[in-house]
């Protein structure tokens, strides 16, 4: 079983030895390995049971490392990096020859981000290579937002889990491809479209969350799925109407409120009692894990307002309920 601890030196030593360890980030926990080592990267795919067509994000601790990874740095990329790094933004840029093809699934583009979590940042700043890190969950399942989540699923496959507490943001990074002076959003995530637009001073029109021909394969229609079926409350449907079509042992995941009679009759969780979308995002994946572990046969959830981090929450709920 993996040891759970806060020893950065130990995590660094394992990474330098081309082994795979879990690390905390502000978005979700990552399954980390030396991003310049094919051996380490192959091990990441094996531990996650991830198909090789799904490329990995490289994590860096300083901008100097970016020069080793990206062959060109358009001014727009630098502007976004300066504004939002460290933070929940991933930039997709043309790659250098240093980056193994295994990392990018054969693409000439590489995804890079500088995470904000202090343990991750300290670790990255002391390494001479970037760290490849997908979310530390088995392929297709909900991302982990605590060390225990990682241990529950991958604990028998990795030696060490660096414990940085609960992930503050709770949904994965926003992925943005920079094509010269244009920007294309490939994944909605922990940095809101509104924040991006404010920095750019213009509206973002190219949001390409492809599913069938996945540019960002985390964007496969069915993804982020819990082990129990997840159903969504439809537009204008009341909880009562939806529950009539559900088995009696259904669990409910509500955004900010739930009528008292339903609270008494159904196991339930409320994502944010004061309707804060950032708090809802931080609680989302842990809530799905808690509900699916109950003695229930399915989960009924509702979409949240489609603004700020609400977009990323709804995207995850849509994919988790896809069938
Ligand atoms: O917040 C995050 O981004 C977390 C933490 C650990 O940093 N990582 C994460 O990684 O969510 P992962 O592997 O679960 O999702 C990364 C997504 C995948 O859907 C992948 O397809 C996309 O990034 N991606 C990676 N490289 C890409 C590339 N070269 N072009 C387009 N998409 C890419
Ligand atoms: Mg993932």
XYZ file of C-alpha atoms and ligand atoms in Angstrom:
357
model
C 0.000 0.000 0.000
C 1.124 3.523 -0.739
C 2.442 5.559 2.161
C 0.524 8.818 2.640
C 2.743 11.635 3.897
C 3.964 15.185 3.542
C 7.626 14.447 2.771
C 8.504 16.454 -0.359
C 12.065 15.073 -0.358
C 10.751 11.536 -0.549
C 8.387 12.402 -3.412
C 11.252 14.127 -5.232
C 13.597 11.170 -4.760
C 10.999 8.804 -6.216
C 10.403 11.119 -9.178
C 14.152 11.376 -9.820
C 14.227 7.566 -9.761
C 11.618 7.572 -12.591
C 8.908 6.246 -10.299
C 5.314 7.432 -10.142
C 3.838 9.235 -7.092
C 0.607 11.110 -6.409
C 0.867 14.849 -5.745
C -1.671 17.423 -4.586
C -2.633 20.316 -6.818
C -5.192 23.062 -6.268
C -7.471 21.483 -8.915
C -7.291 17.735 -8.306
C -4.575 15.246 -7.269
C -2.154 14.262 -10.032
C -0.338 11.013 -10.796
C 3.154 12.373 -11.304
C 6.218 11.131 -13.174
C 9.294 12.582 -14.873
C 7.845 14.122 -18.054
C 11.129 13.676 -19.960
C 11.352 9.960 -19.083
C 9.515 7.512 -21.332
C 9.814 4.907 -18.606
C 8.056 7.075 -16.031
C 5.417 8.253 -18.505
C 4.648 4.681 -19.596
C 4.221 3.772 -15.926
C 1.651 6.585 -15.506
C -0.433 5.154 -18.359
C -0.154 1.664 -16.871
C -1.187 2.708 -13.333
C -4.197 4.662 -14.624
C -5.115 2.065 -17.219
C -5.209 4.992 -19.603
C -5.263 4.590 -23.386
C -2.156 5.929 -25.116
C -4.236 8.236 -27.339
C -4.984 10.452 -24.313
C -2.066 12.902 -23.867
C -0.701 14.180 -20.536
C -0.211 17.660 -19.087
C 3.348 18.681 -18.165
C 3.628 20.582 -14.874
C 6.330 23.190 -14.329
C 7.523 25.322 -11.408
C 8.992 28.243 -13.340
C 8.784 29.895 -16.755
C 12.355 28.895 -17.611
C 11.214 25.279 -17.870
C 8.600 26.329 -20.419
C 11.378 27.109 -22.917
C 12.480 23.470 -22.789
C 8.951 22.298 -23.567
C 7.344 24.775 -25.963
C 9.067 25.605 -29.284
C 7.330 28.958 -29.697
C 5.764 31.217 -27.134
C 3.226 33.541 -28.724
C 2.758 36.830 -26.803
C -0.771 35.697 -25.983
C 0.560 32.590 -24.219
C 2.949 34.702 -22.162
C 0.198 37.117 -21.256
C -2.021 34.308 -19.973
C 0.858 32.599 -18.181
C 1.832 35.831 -16.450
C -1.730 36.524 -15.423
C -2.903 33.095 -14.326
C 0.156 30.999 -13.361
C 0.509 29.482 -10.923
C -3.133 28.472 -11.253
C -5.816 26.296 -12.854
C -4.993 27.086 -16.486
C -3.359 24.677 -18.962
C -1.850 26.060 -22.177
C -1.534 23.874 -25.281
C 1.500 25.010 -27.287
C 3.765 23.696 -30.074
C 6.179 21.209 -28.487
C 9.971 20.865 -28.611
C 11.848 17.646 -29.389
C 12.571 17.261 -25.646
C 8.998 16.154 -25.032
C 8.493 12.412 -25.618
C 5.773 11.575 -28.146
C 4.219 9.351 -25.521
C 3.386 12.478 -23.469
C 1.516 14.166 -26.322
C 0.028 11.026 -27.930
C 2.031 11.757 -31.046
C 0.764 15.323 -31.376
C 3.034 18.291 -32.158
C 1.227 20.157 -29.391
C 1.970 19.871 -25.683
C -0.178 20.821 -22.691
C 1.595 22.737 -19.876
C 0.556 24.190 -16.569
C 2.057 25.661 -13.393
C -0.036 24.497 -10.409
C -0.628 26.748 -7.434
C -0.612 24.261 -4.567
C 2.404 25.158 -2.382
C 3.616 21.540 -2.036
C 3.374 20.923 -5.788
C 5.086 24.198 -6.564
C 7.915 23.580 -4.093
C 8.459 20.145 -5.570
C 8.451 21.361 -9.171
C 10.785 24.262 -8.438
C 13.396 21.831 -7.169
C 13.311 19.403 -10.077
C 15.318 19.668 -13.301
C 12.495 18.176 -15.396
C 8.781 18.860 -15.878
C 6.318 16.499 -14.230
C 3.703 14.720 -16.348
C 0.557 14.353 -14.270
C -2.930 13.284 -15.254
C -5.586 13.242 -12.573
C -4.792 10.384 -10.161
C -7.847 8.232 -10.861
C -8.435 5.128 -12.959
C -9.264 6.204 -16.540
C -12.863 7.377 -16.923
C -13.593 7.701 -13.203
C -14.066 10.798 -10.990
C -10.886 12.771 -10.234
C -9.501 12.668 -6.670
C -9.557 15.758 -4.476
C -7.875 14.228 -1.420
C -4.993 11.870 -0.641
C -7.488 9.325 0.652
C -9.376 9.345 -2.675
C -6.101 8.432 -4.408
C -5.283 5.745 -1.851
C -8.721 4.159 -2.235
C -8.194 3.495 -5.920
C -4.502 3.496 -6.745
C -2.982 2.840 -3.320
C -1.772 -0.635 -4.236
C -0.079 0.560 -7.430
C 2.116 3.451 -6.278
C 4.679 3.832 -3.486
C 3.811 7.302 -2.180
C 1.001 9.863 -1.988
C 2.051 13.402 -1.088
C -0.750 14.722 1.115
C -1.639 18.381 0.601
C -5.144 18.325 2.078
C -8.331 18.821 0.087
C -7.934 20.409 -3.351
C -9.105 23.989 -3.112
C -10.558 24.392 -6.621
C -11.927 20.861 -6.991
C -12.352 20.641 -10.774
C -9.557 20.156 -13.301
C -7.760 23.027 -15.015
C -9.228 24.976 -17.913
C -7.399 23.919 -21.098
C -6.699 26.539 -23.744
C -4.941 26.044 -27.069
C -3.019 29.051 -28.356
C -2.981 29.205 -32.149
C -0.803 32.246 -32.870
C -2.969 35.157 -31.674
C -6.144 33.086 -31.250
C -7.446 31.151 -28.338
C -9.496 27.934 -28.325
C -10.931 26.521 -25.128
C -10.611 22.706 -25.119
C -11.824 22.006 -21.577
C -13.904 24.066 -19.151
C -12.304 24.008 -15.729
C -11.093 25.783 -12.633
C -10.386 29.108 -14.351
C -13.644 30.701 -15.439
C -14.333 31.909 -18.982
C -15.241 35.259 -17.436
C -11.748 35.613 -15.901
C -10.128 34.664 -19.203
C -12.278 37.158 -21.110
C -11.455 39.914 -18.670
C -7.739 39.313 -19.177
C -8.076 39.204 -22.977
C -10.403 42.188 -23.102
C -12.676 40.363 -25.525
C -15.272 37.642 -25.724
C -14.173 34.031 -26.195
C -16.129 32.473 -29.054
C -14.130 29.323 -29.779
C -15.108 26.795 -27.129
C -14.503 23.433 -28.782
C -15.306 20.728 -26.267
C -15.106 17.945 -28.767
C -16.280 14.498 -27.740
C -16.275 12.172 -30.724
C -12.942 13.331 -32.099
C -11.340 14.200 -28.833
C -8.806 16.999 -29.053
C -8.719 16.748 -25.295
C -9.714 13.151 -24.643
C -10.769 13.962 -21.089
C -13.570 15.331 -23.191
C -14.896 11.905 -24.150
C -18.657 12.132 -23.689
C -18.683 9.548 -20.942
C -16.083 10.523 -18.369
C -15.768 11.524 -14.740
C -18.314 8.785 -14.039
C -19.194 7.470 -10.569
C -19.832 3.729 -10.169
C -23.579 4.222 -9.558
C -25.743 5.617 -12.393
C -26.102 9.394 -12.236
C -29.335 10.968 -13.492
C -29.919 14.672 -14.020
C -32.991 16.700 -13.184
C -34.325 17.955 -16.521
C -35.205 21.557 -17.324
C -38.307 22.687 -15.423
C -38.699 19.289 -13.778
C -39.323 19.254 -10.028
C -37.457 16.896 -7.694
C -40.769 15.126 -6.996
C -41.461 14.528 -10.690
C -38.011 13.155 -11.302
C -38.050 11.003 -8.169
C -41.279 9.305 -9.282
C -39.288 7.701 -12.083
C -36.453 6.641 -9.771
C -36.095 3.638 -7.484
C -36.877 4.425 -3.818
C -33.252 4.108 -2.756
C -32.010 7.089 -4.724
C -29.490 9.596 -3.361
C -29.883 13.298 -4.157
C -27.149 15.817 -4.988
C -28.563 19.354 -4.792
C -26.911 22.674 -5.546
C -27.943 25.006 -2.711
C -31.225 23.790 -1.232
C -33.585 20.837 -0.977
C -37.167 20.801 0.399
C -37.289 19.559 4.005
C -39.562 16.605 3.244
C -37.069 15.321 0.673
C -34.175 15.896 3.073
C -36.007 13.627 5.504
C -36.785 10.909 2.959
C -33.632 10.658 0.860
C -29.897 10.442 1.542
C -28.608 13.713 0.118
C -25.819 16.263 -0.065
C -25.983 19.982 -0.805
C -22.987 21.370 -2.712
C -23.128 24.922 -1.345
C -25.827 26.158 1.022
C -25.094 29.760 0.117
C -25.103 29.039 -3.630
C -21.382 29.728 -4.085
C -20.224 28.100 -7.328
C -16.573 27.984 -6.236
C -17.574 26.115 -3.090
C -19.809 23.814 -5.135
C -16.880 23.001 -7.448
C -14.632 22.269 -4.469
C -17.221 19.843 -3.070
C -18.420 18.196 -6.294
C -16.174 15.141 -6.698
C -16.041 14.296 -2.984
C -19.854 14.522 -2.878
C -20.237 12.089 -5.794
C -17.831 9.690 -4.086
C -19.704 9.921 -0.777
C -23.106 9.325 -2.377
C -22.041 6.394 -4.529
C -20.581 4.667 -1.459
C -24.010 4.681 0.242
C -26.425 1.796 -0.022
C -28.292 3.415 -2.912
C -28.911 2.261 -6.466
C -28.509 5.597 -8.219
C -27.888 9.324 -7.783
C -30.163 12.158 -8.926
C -28.479 15.547 -9.327
C -29.314 18.999 -10.662
C -27.389 21.362 -12.900
C -26.073 24.592 -11.362
C -26.195 28.110 -12.848
C -24.195 28.178 -16.106
C -21.790 30.922 -15.066
C -18.296 31.099 -13.520
C -17.195 27.646 -12.342
C -20.792 26.521 -12.886
C -19.889 25.805 -16.515
C -17.192 23.317 -15.495
C -19.471 21.739 -12.863
C -22.258 21.253 -15.428
C -19.789 19.856 -17.952
C -18.625 17.218 -15.432
C -22.218 16.369 -14.448
C -23.200 16.025 -18.123
C -20.335 13.645 -18.826
C -20.765 11.695 -15.592
C -24.435 11.106 -16.468
C -23.843 10.320 -20.170
C -25.074 6.939 -21.298
O -6.141 20.209 -13.304
C -5.587 19.426 -14.073
O -5.382 19.713 -15.261
C -5.141 18.078 -13.509
C -4.030 18.328 -12.490
C -3.432 17.048 -11.972
O -3.082 19.180 -13.034
N -4.722 17.215 -14.549
C -5.603 16.660 -15.409
O -5.009 15.782 -16.298
O -6.789 16.867 -15.404
P -5.813 14.726 -17.155
O -4.784 13.934 -17.833
O -6.761 14.010 -16.309
O -6.530 15.602 -18.211
C -5.722 16.306 -19.101
C -6.436 16.629 -20.357
C -6.781 15.397 -21.117
O -8.141 15.412 -21.481
C -5.910 15.513 -22.331
O -6.533 15.007 -23.435
C -5.673 17.004 -22.473
O -5.557 17.411 -21.156
N -4.440 17.215 -23.191
C -3.220 16.868 -22.799
N -2.319 17.142 -23.751
C -2.992 17.687 -24.782
C -2.622 18.151 -26.082
N -1.361 18.104 -26.489
N -3.596 18.664 -26.865
C -4.872 18.691 -26.445
N -5.276 18.239 -25.237
C -4.350 17.741 -24.418
Mg -8.482 13.137 -15.786
